[in-house]
Amino acid sequence: MDIPRIFNITESAHRIHNPFTPEKFATLGAALRMTPGTRILDLASGSGEMLCTWARDYGITGTGVDMSQLFNQQAQQRAQELKVADRVTFIHGDAAGYVADEKCGVAACVGATWIGGGVAGTLELLNQSLVPGGILLIGEPYWRKEPETEAVAQHCFASSVSDFLTLPGLVASFGELGYDVVEMVLADREGWDSYEAAKWLTMRRWLEANPGDELAVEIRETLNTAPVRHVTWVREYLGWGVFALMAR
């Protein structure tokens, strides 16, 4: 069980696999007003930066689940590095359908709502692990500016304009699903730059070390186009944020 190999390659040097910065995660953690011992479930937890830093800074305990063997190993190493391995656990497994054995005060899916077939299904999944009155965290893209054409949307990691909502539309959709938005922290353009540009150096170094690999042509083509794609479309059109929700 693993994610497609190209993601393990291009994001192998990332600690955060989305456009958030460490400062944004610290802001979100403080905004949630968590007390020491708060239990968190993080589905599609990546390299574990959110759980590990929050365990260090706010005294939470938590479990992360991710399909990537590499990212899961990195999460365990990060927990050791920050001396929080006794408070956080990382499971190599499929987050889709995962329900915690013990209910949590916070249940999160930060940037991978495909595990539930979209936002609504992911919220239903997370709710199964949440204590009454707990907080759900959803990380989701939105259109900063709605694309004029389908082609523009496809340059922004979407198959069509309808894949994402505008920020007002996304926030309204949470209410339509029966949730109050009780906090939000939005990524900025510099966060997008850090997330995307870090891939470019990783790809270049990987190509130098693996010229004969079966993915070398694909990664070379990606590196050829990714910087212009980012500054032309992604940076201008695509936003991303984490939204804290409570059931009404």
PDB file of C-alpha atoms in Angstrom:
ATOM      1  CA  MET A   1       0.000   0.000   0.000  1.00  0.00           C
ATOM      2  CA  ASP A   2       1.423   3.346  -1.033  1.00  0.00           C
ATOM      3  CA  ILE A   3       0.669   6.566  -2.862  1.00  0.00           C
ATOM      4  CA  PRO A   4       1.841   6.995  -6.494  1.00  0.00           C
ATOM      5  CA  ARG A   5       5.615   6.979  -6.561  1.00  0.00           C
ATOM      6  CA  ILE A   6       5.904  10.377  -8.222  1.00  0.00           C
ATOM      7  CA  PHE A   7       4.520  12.076  -5.089  1.00  0.00           C
ATOM      8  CA  ASN A   8       6.984  10.230  -2.883  1.00  0.00           C
ATOM      9  CA  ILE A   9       9.718  11.582  -5.142  1.00  0.00           C
ATOM     10  CA  THR A  10       8.613  15.184  -5.643  1.00  0.00           C
ATOM     11  CA  GLU A  11       7.625  15.774  -2.005  1.00  0.00           C
ATOM     12  CA  SER A  12      10.308  13.668  -0.332  1.00  0.00           C
ATOM     13  CA  ALA A  13      11.959  16.772   1.165  1.00  0.00           C
ATOM     14  CA  HIS A  14       8.710  18.337   2.383  1.00  0.00           C
ATOM     15  CA  ARG A  15       7.734  18.403   6.025  1.00  0.00           C
ATOM     16  CA  ILE A  16       4.345  19.894   5.127  1.00  0.00           C
ATOM     17  CA  HIS A  17       2.521  18.512   2.095  1.00  0.00           C
ATOM     18  CA  ASN A  18       0.266  21.491   1.463  1.00  0.00           C
ATOM     19  CA  PRO A  19       0.645  25.285   1.111  1.00  0.00           C
ATOM     20  CA  PHE A  20       0.735  25.904   4.885  1.00  0.00           C
ATOM     21  CA  THR A  21       3.917  27.119   6.552  1.00  0.00           C
ATOM     22  CA  PRO A  22       5.051  26.181  10.083  1.00  0.00           C
ATOM     23  CA  GLU A  23       3.829  29.608  11.187  1.00  0.00           C
ATOM     24  CA  LYS A  24       0.350  28.927   9.786  1.00  0.00           C
ATOM     25  CA  PHE A  25       0.113  25.623  11.650  1.00  0.00           C
ATOM     26  CA  ALA A  26       1.214  27.386  14.841  1.00  0.00           C
ATOM     27  CA  THR A  27      -1.463  30.033  14.292  1.00  0.00           C
ATOM     28  CA  LEU A  28      -4.108  27.370  13.755  1.00  0.00           C
ATOM     29  CA  GLY A  29      -3.016  25.396  16.797  1.00  0.00           C
ATOM     30  CA  ALA A  30      -3.232  28.462  19.032  1.00  0.00           C
ATOM     31  CA  ALA A  31      -6.605  29.436  17.570  1.00  0.00           C
ATOM     32  CA  LEU A  32      -8.151  26.080  18.465  1.00  0.00           C
ATOM     33  CA  ARG A  33      -7.538  26.681  22.216  1.00  0.00           C
ATOM     34  CA  MET A  34      -6.613  23.054  22.812  1.00  0.00           C
ATOM     35  CA  THR A  35      -5.900  21.916  26.332  1.00  0.00           C
ATOM     36  CA  PRO A  36      -3.050  19.505  27.146  1.00  0.00           C
ATOM     37  CA  GLY A  37      -4.123  15.932  26.535  1.00  0.00           C
ATOM     38  CA  THR A  38      -6.561  16.782  23.738  1.00  0.00           C
ATOM     39  CA  ARG A  39      -6.725  13.749  21.449  1.00  0.00           C
ATOM     40  CA  ILE A  40      -6.424  14.359  17.696  1.00  0.00           C
ATOM     41  CA  LEU A  41      -6.985  12.074  14.728  1.00  0.00           C
ATOM     42  CA  ASP A  42      -5.274  13.212  11.522  1.00  0.00           C
ATOM     43  CA  LEU A  43      -6.299  11.318   8.383  1.00  0.00           C
ATOM     44  CA  ALA A  44      -3.793  11.540   5.504  1.00  0.00           C
ATOM     45  CA  SER A  45      -1.268  12.904   7.983  1.00  0.00           C
ATOM     46  CA  GLY A  46       1.691  13.101   5.590  1.00  0.00           C
ATOM     47  CA  SER A  47       5.006  13.578   7.356  1.00  0.00           C
ATOM     48  CA  GLY A  48       3.299  14.345  10.652  1.00  0.00           C
ATOM     49  CA  GLU A  49       4.317  17.954  11.124  1.00  0.00           C
ATOM     50  CA  MET A  50       0.955  19.115  12.456  1.00  0.00           C
ATOM     51  CA  LEU A  51       0.651  16.419  15.113  1.00  0.00           C
ATOM     52  CA  CYS A  52       4.313  16.521  16.118  1.00  0.00           C
ATOM     53  CA  THR A  53       4.559  20.284  16.534  1.00  0.00           C
ATOM     54  CA  TRP A  54       1.208  20.509  18.306  1.00  0.00           C
ATOM     55  CA  ALA A  55       2.261  17.732  20.677  1.00  0.00           C
ATOM     56  CA  ARG A  56       5.405  19.742  21.440  1.00  0.00           C
ATOM     57  CA  ASP A  57       3.704  23.136  21.711  1.00  0.00           C
ATOM     58  CA  TYR A  58       0.248  22.343  23.105  1.00  0.00           C
ATOM     59  CA  GLY A  59       0.620  18.960  24.810  1.00  0.00           C
ATOM     60  CA  ILE A  60      -1.886  17.141  22.613  1.00  0.00           C
ATOM     61  CA  THR A  61      -1.858  13.424  21.909  1.00  0.00           C
ATOM     62  CA  GLY A  62      -2.710  12.029  18.513  1.00  0.00           C
ATOM     63  CA  THR A  63      -2.787   9.441  15.789  1.00  0.00           C
ATOM     64  CA  GLY A  64      -1.930   9.999  12.148  1.00  0.00           C
ATOM     65  CA  VAL A  65      -2.821   7.667   9.271  1.00  0.00           C
ATOM     66  CA  ASP A  66      -1.201   7.877   5.843  1.00  0.00           C
ATOM     67  CA  MET A  67      -0.735   5.573   2.846  1.00  0.00           C
ATOM     68  CA  SER A  68       2.798   6.728   2.042  1.00  0.00           C
ATOM     69  CA  GLN A  69       5.427   4.500   3.591  1.00  0.00           C
ATOM     70  CA  LEU A  70       8.022   7.240   3.154  1.00  0.00           C
ATOM     71  CA  PHE A  71       5.946   9.997   4.742  1.00  0.00           C
ATOM     72  CA  ASN A  72       4.940   7.727   7.606  1.00  0.00           C
ATOM     73  CA  GLN A  73       8.602   6.957   8.305  1.00  0.00           C
ATOM     74  CA  GLN A  74       9.404  10.664   8.193  1.00  0.00           C
ATOM     75  CA  ALA A  75       6.584  11.344  10.661  1.00  0.00           C
ATOM     76  CA  GLN A  76       7.971   8.812  13.098  1.00  0.00           C
ATOM     77  CA  GLN A  77      11.438  10.333  12.753  1.00  0.00           C
ATOM     78  CA  ARG A  78       9.998  13.824  13.351  1.00  0.00           C
ATOM     79  CA  ALA A  79       8.269  12.602  16.514  1.00  0.00           C
ATOM     80  CA  GLN A  80      11.591  11.273  17.777  1.00  0.00           C
ATOM     81  CA  GLU A  81      13.356  14.506  16.838  1.00  0.00           C
ATOM     82  CA  LEU A  82      10.839  16.632  18.755  1.00  0.00           C
ATOM     83  CA  LYS A  83      10.744  14.156  21.661  1.00  0.00           C
ATOM     84  CA  VAL A  84       6.988  13.549  21.355  1.00  0.00           C
ATOM     85  CA  ALA A  85       7.026   9.897  20.260  1.00  0.00           C
ATOM     86  CA  ASP A  86       5.258   8.967  23.485  1.00  0.00           C
ATOM     87  CA  ARG A  87       2.341  11.245  22.560  1.00  0.00           C
ATOM     88  CA  VAL A  88       1.800  10.688  18.845  1.00  0.00           C
ATOM     89  CA  THR A  89       1.440   7.495  16.812  1.00  0.00           C
ATOM     90  CA  PHE A  90       1.661   7.154  13.045  1.00  0.00           C
ATOM     91  CA  ILE A  91      -0.007   4.303  11.185  1.00  0.00           C
ATOM     92  CA  HIS A  92       0.860   3.232   7.662  1.00  0.00           C
ATOM     93  CA  GLY A  93      -2.561   2.542   6.197  1.00  0.00           C
ATOM     94  CA  ASP A  94      -5.491   3.737   4.143  1.00  0.00           C
ATOM     95  CA  ALA A  95      -7.142   6.763   5.763  1.00  0.00           C
ATOM     96  CA  ALA A  96     -10.303   6.174   3.717  1.00  0.00           C
ATOM     97  CA  GLY A  97     -12.736   4.502   6.097  1.00  0.00           C
ATOM     98  CA  TYR A  98     -10.451   4.750   9.133  1.00  0.00           C
ATOM     99  CA  VAL A  99     -12.283   5.225  12.444  1.00  0.00           C
ATOM    100  CA  ALA A 100     -10.422   5.713  15.719  1.00  0.00           C
ATOM    101  CA  ASP A 101     -10.841   3.187  18.517  1.00  0.00           C
ATOM    102  CA  GLU A 102     -11.130   6.052  20.996  1.00  0.00           C
ATOM    103  CA  LYS A 103     -13.133   9.202  20.272  1.00  0.00           C
ATOM    104  CA  CYS A 104     -11.132  12.371  19.678  1.00  0.00           C
ATOM    105  CA  GLY A 105     -11.572  16.017  20.546  1.00  0.00           C
ATOM    106  CA  VAL A 106     -10.298  17.045  17.105  1.00  0.00           C
ATOM    107  CA  ALA A 107     -10.637  15.010  13.900  1.00  0.00           C
ATOM    108  CA  ALA A 108      -8.781  16.328  10.867  1.00  0.00           C
ATOM    109  CA  CYS A 109      -8.278  15.789   7.181  1.00  0.00           C
ATOM    110  CA  VAL A 110      -6.010  18.574   6.029  1.00  0.00           C
ATOM    111  CA  GLY A 111      -5.845  18.501   2.253  1.00  0.00           C
ATOM    112  CA  ALA A 112      -7.070  15.044   1.242  1.00  0.00           C
ATOM    113  CA  THR A 113     -10.866  15.073   1.165  1.00  0.00           C
ATOM    114  CA  TRP A 114     -10.712  12.573  -1.669  1.00  0.00           C
ATOM    115  CA  ILE A 115     -10.562   9.937   1.108  1.00  0.00           C
ATOM    116  CA  GLY A 116     -14.279  10.487   1.655  1.00  0.00           C
ATOM    117  CA  GLY A 117     -15.235  11.276  -1.927  1.00  0.00           C
ATOM    118  CA  GLY A 118     -15.278  15.010  -1.188  1.00  0.00           C
ATOM    119  CA  VAL A 119     -15.903  17.358   1.715  1.00  0.00           C
ATOM    120  CA  ALA A 120     -19.308  15.972   2.738  1.00  0.00           C
ATOM    121  CA  GLY A 121     -18.167  12.364   2.802  1.00  0.00           C
ATOM    122  CA  THR A 122     -14.964  13.228   4.625  1.00  0.00           C
ATOM    123  CA  LEU A 123     -16.894  15.095   7.307  1.00  0.00           C
ATOM    124  CA  GLU A 124     -19.141  12.053   7.750  1.00  0.00           C
ATOM    125  CA  LEU A 125     -16.067   9.862   8.142  1.00  0.00           C
ATOM    126  CA  LEU A 126     -14.367  12.199  10.629  1.00  0.00           C
ATOM    127  CA  ASN A 127     -17.531  12.479  12.705  1.00  0.00           C
ATOM    128  CA  GLN A 128     -17.337   8.782  13.495  1.00  0.00           C
ATOM    129  CA  SER A 129     -14.161   9.447  15.498  1.00  0.00           C
ATOM    130  CA  LEU A 130     -15.285  12.693  17.170  1.00  0.00           C
ATOM    131  CA  VAL A 131     -16.559  13.276  20.690  1.00  0.00           C
ATOM    132  CA  PRO A 132     -19.825  15.263  20.984  1.00  0.00           C
ATOM    133  CA  GLY A 133     -18.968  18.940  20.729  1.00  0.00           C
ATOM    134  CA  GLY A 134     -15.583  18.212  19.150  1.00  0.00           C
ATOM    135  CA  ILE A 135     -13.944  20.118  16.309  1.00  0.00           C
ATOM    136  CA  LEU A 136     -13.475  18.958  12.726  1.00  0.00           C
ATOM    137  CA  LEU A 137     -10.614  20.310  10.621  1.00  0.00           C
ATOM    138  CA  ILE A 138     -10.871  20.331   6.853  1.00  0.00           C
ATOM    139  CA  GLY A 139      -8.099  21.571   4.562  1.00  0.00           C
ATOM    140  CA  GLU A 140      -9.452  22.380   1.124  1.00  0.00           C
ATOM    141  CA  PRO A 141      -8.587  24.328  -2.044  1.00  0.00           C
ATOM    142  CA  TYR A 142     -10.815  27.124  -3.294  1.00  0.00           C
ATOM    143  CA  TRP A 143     -10.787  29.524  -6.203  1.00  0.00           C
ATOM    144  CA  ARG A 144      -9.115  32.785  -5.252  1.00  0.00           C
ATOM    145  CA  LYS A 145     -10.304  33.941  -8.650  1.00  0.00           C
ATOM    146  CA  GLU A 146     -12.697  31.778 -10.651  1.00  0.00           C
ATOM    147  CA  PRO A 147     -11.035  30.562 -13.870  1.00  0.00           C
ATOM    148  CA  GLU A 148     -12.380  31.963 -17.096  1.00  0.00           C
ATOM    149  CA  THR A 149     -11.991  28.653 -18.925  1.00  0.00           C
ATOM    150  CA  GLU A 150     -11.704  24.945 -18.216  1.00  0.00           C
ATOM    151  CA  ALA A 151      -8.147  25.059 -19.561  1.00  0.00           C
ATOM    152  CA  VAL A 152      -7.122  27.515 -16.854  1.00  0.00           C
ATOM    153  CA  ALA A 153      -8.700  25.276 -14.198  1.00  0.00           C
ATOM    154  CA  GLN A 154      -6.722  22.316 -15.513  1.00  0.00           C
ATOM    155  CA  HIS A 155      -3.509  24.282 -15.045  1.00  0.00           C
ATOM    156  CA  CYS A 156      -4.491  24.546 -11.352  1.00  0.00           C
ATOM    157  CA  PHE A 157      -4.646  20.815 -10.533  1.00  0.00           C
ATOM    158  CA  ALA A 158      -8.381  20.645 -11.296  1.00  0.00           C
ATOM    159  CA  SER A 159     -10.173  18.676 -13.980  1.00  0.00           C
ATOM    160  CA  SER A 160     -12.783  21.424 -14.350  1.00  0.00           C
ATOM    161  CA  VAL A 161     -13.864  24.730 -12.806  1.00  0.00           C
ATOM    162  CA  SER A 162     -16.574  22.889 -10.862  1.00  0.00           C
ATOM    163  CA  ASP A 163     -13.983  20.903  -8.884  1.00  0.00           C
ATOM    164  CA  PHE A 164     -13.509  23.789  -6.435  1.00  0.00           C
ATOM    165  CA  LEU A 165     -15.696  26.539  -5.001  1.00  0.00           C
ATOM    166  CA  THR A 166     -14.874  30.174  -4.354  1.00  0.00           C
ATOM    167  CA  LEU A 167     -14.048  31.021  -0.742  1.00  0.00           C
ATOM    168  CA  PRO A 168     -17.552  32.431  -0.077  1.00  0.00           C
ATOM    169  CA  GLY A 169     -19.058  29.371  -1.735  1.00  0.00           C
ATOM    170  CA  LEU A 170     -16.913  26.975   0.276  1.00  0.00           C
ATOM    171  CA  VAL A 171     -17.699  28.648   3.593  1.00  0.00           C
ATOM    172  CA  ALA A 172     -21.414  28.707   2.747  1.00  0.00           C
ATOM    173  CA  SER A 173     -21.288  25.019   1.849  1.00  0.00           C
ATOM    174  CA  PHE A 174     -20.212  24.114   5.380  1.00  0.00           C
ATOM    175  CA  GLY A 175     -23.346  25.764   6.719  1.00  0.00           C
ATOM    176  CA  GLU A 176     -25.466  23.923   4.189  1.00  0.00           C
ATOM    177  CA  LEU A 177     -23.972  20.663   5.504  1.00  0.00           C
ATOM    178  CA  GLY A 178     -24.980  21.595   9.057  1.00  0.00           C
ATOM    179  CA  TYR A 179     -21.740  22.991  10.494  1.00  0.00           C
ATOM    180  CA  ASP A 180     -20.652  26.248  12.063  1.00  0.00           C
ATOM    181  CA  VAL A 181     -17.309  27.576  10.891  1.00  0.00           C
ATOM    182  CA  VAL A 182     -15.606  28.431  14.187  1.00  0.00           C
ATOM    183  CA  GLU A 183     -12.102  29.219  12.919  1.00  0.00           C
ATOM    184  CA  MET A 184     -10.150  29.379   9.682  1.00  0.00           C
ATOM    185  CA  VAL A 185      -6.562  29.979   8.672  1.00  0.00           C
ATOM    186  CA  LEU A 186      -5.797  30.596   5.011  1.00  0.00           C
ATOM    187  CA  ALA A 187      -2.575  29.920   3.140  1.00  0.00           C
ATOM    188  CA  ASP A 188      -0.973  32.876   1.395  1.00  0.00           C
ATOM    189  CA  ARG A 189       0.876  33.134  -1.893  1.00  0.00           C
ATOM    190  CA  GLU A 190       4.242  32.792  -0.166  1.00  0.00           C
ATOM    191  CA  GLY A 191       3.058  29.487   1.318  1.00  0.00           C
ATOM    192  CA  TRP A 192       2.116  28.285  -2.147  1.00  0.00           C
ATOM    193  CA  ASP A 193       5.556  29.369  -3.376  1.00  0.00           C
ATOM    194  CA  SER A 194       7.301  27.399  -0.634  1.00  0.00           C
ATOM    195  CA  TYR A 195       5.203  24.288  -1.253  1.00  0.00           C
ATOM    196  CA  GLU A 196       5.570  24.248  -5.020  1.00  0.00           C
ATOM    197  CA  ALA A 197       9.118  25.574  -5.426  1.00  0.00           C
ATOM    198  CA  ALA A 198      10.565  23.042  -2.979  1.00  0.00           C
ATOM    199  CA  LYS A 199       9.513  20.328  -5.430  1.00  0.00           C
ATOM    200  CA  TRP A 200      11.628  21.837  -8.181  1.00  0.00           C
ATOM    201  CA  LEU A 201      14.954  21.453  -6.384  1.00  0.00           C
ATOM    202  CA  THR A 202      13.953  17.965  -5.249  1.00  0.00           C
ATOM    203  CA  MET A 203      13.122  16.996  -8.837  1.00  0.00           C
ATOM    204  CA  ARG A 204      16.376  18.438 -10.180  1.00  0.00           C
ATOM    205  CA  ARG A 205      18.501  16.612  -7.616  1.00  0.00           C
ATOM    206  CA  TRP A 206      16.552  13.390  -8.192  1.00  0.00           C
ATOM    207  CA  LEU A 207      17.065  13.627 -11.964  1.00  0.00           C
ATOM    208  CA  GLU A 208      20.805  14.087 -11.500  1.00  0.00           C
ATOM    209  CA  ALA A 209      20.930  10.968  -9.328  1.00  0.00           C
ATOM    210  CA  ASN A 210      18.490   8.824 -11.347  1.00  0.00           C
ATOM    211  CA  PRO A 211      18.877   9.629 -15.078  1.00  0.00           C
ATOM    212  CA  GLY A 212      17.844   6.152 -16.210  1.00  0.00           C
ATOM    213  CA  ASP A 213      14.796   5.727 -13.970  1.00  0.00           C
ATOM    214  CA  GLU A 214      11.463   4.904 -15.602  1.00  0.00           C
ATOM    215  CA  LEU A 215       9.989   8.147 -14.216  1.00  0.00           C
ATOM    216  CA  ALA A 216      12.859  10.357 -15.384  1.00  0.00           C
ATOM    217  CA  VAL A 217      11.096  11.559 -18.555  1.00  0.00           C
ATOM    218  CA  GLU A 218       7.893  12.440 -16.688  1.00  0.00           C
ATOM    219  CA  ILE A 219       9.738  14.264 -13.939  1.00  0.00           C
ATOM    220  CA  ARG A 220      11.887  16.115 -16.475  1.00  0.00           C
ATOM    221  CA  GLU A 221       8.745  17.282 -18.292  1.00  0.00           C
ATOM    222  CA  THR A 222       7.180  18.340 -15.006  1.00  0.00           C
ATOM    223  CA  LEU A 223      10.239  20.350 -14.013  1.00  0.00           C
ATOM    224  CA  ASN A 224      10.284  21.990 -17.441  1.00  0.00           C
ATOM    225  CA  THR A 225       6.751  23.345 -17.005  1.00  0.00           C
ATOM    226  CA  ALA A 226       6.058  23.600 -13.260  1.00  0.00           C
ATOM    227  CA  PRO A 227       7.642  26.986 -12.473  1.00  0.00           C
ATOM    228  CA  VAL A 228       5.835  28.851 -15.262  1.00  0.00           C
ATOM    229  CA  ARG A 229       2.603  27.000 -14.495  1.00  0.00           C
ATOM    230  CA  HIS A 230       2.826  28.031 -10.871  1.00  0.00           C
ATOM    231  CA  VAL A 231       3.487  31.734 -11.383  1.00  0.00           C
ATOM    232  CA  THR A 232       1.040  32.037 -14.281  1.00  0.00           C
ATOM    233  CA  TRP A 233      -1.969  30.174 -12.912  1.00  0.00           C
ATOM    234  CA  VAL A 234      -1.729  28.432  -9.533  1.00  0.00           C
ATOM    235  CA  ARG A 235      -0.437  31.478  -7.668  1.00  0.00           C
ATOM    236  CA  GLU A 236      -3.143  33.719  -9.079  1.00  0.00           C
ATOM    237  CA  TYR A 237      -6.196  31.486  -9.136  1.00  0.00           C
ATOM    238  CA  LEU A 238      -5.909  28.892  -6.390  1.00  0.00           C
ATOM    239  CA  GLY A 239      -6.321  29.404  -2.659  1.00  0.00           C
ATOM    240  CA  TRP A 240      -6.184  26.942   0.210  1.00  0.00           C
ATOM    241  CA  GLY A 241      -7.194  26.980   3.835  1.00  0.00           C
ATOM    242  CA  VAL A 242      -7.981  24.961   6.927  1.00  0.00           C
ATOM    243  CA  PHE A 243     -11.468  25.377   8.347  1.00  0.00           C
ATOM    244  CA  ALA A 244     -12.506  24.434  11.886  1.00  0.00           C
ATOM    245  CA  LEU A 245     -16.107  23.201  12.045  1.00  0.00           C
ATOM    246  CA  MET A 246     -18.555  22.221  14.767  1.00  0.00           C
ATOM    247  CA  ALA A 247     -21.881  20.478  14.159  1.00  0.00           C
ATOM    248  CA  ARG A 248     -24.943  22.639  14.749  1.00  0.00           C
TER     249      ARG A 248
END
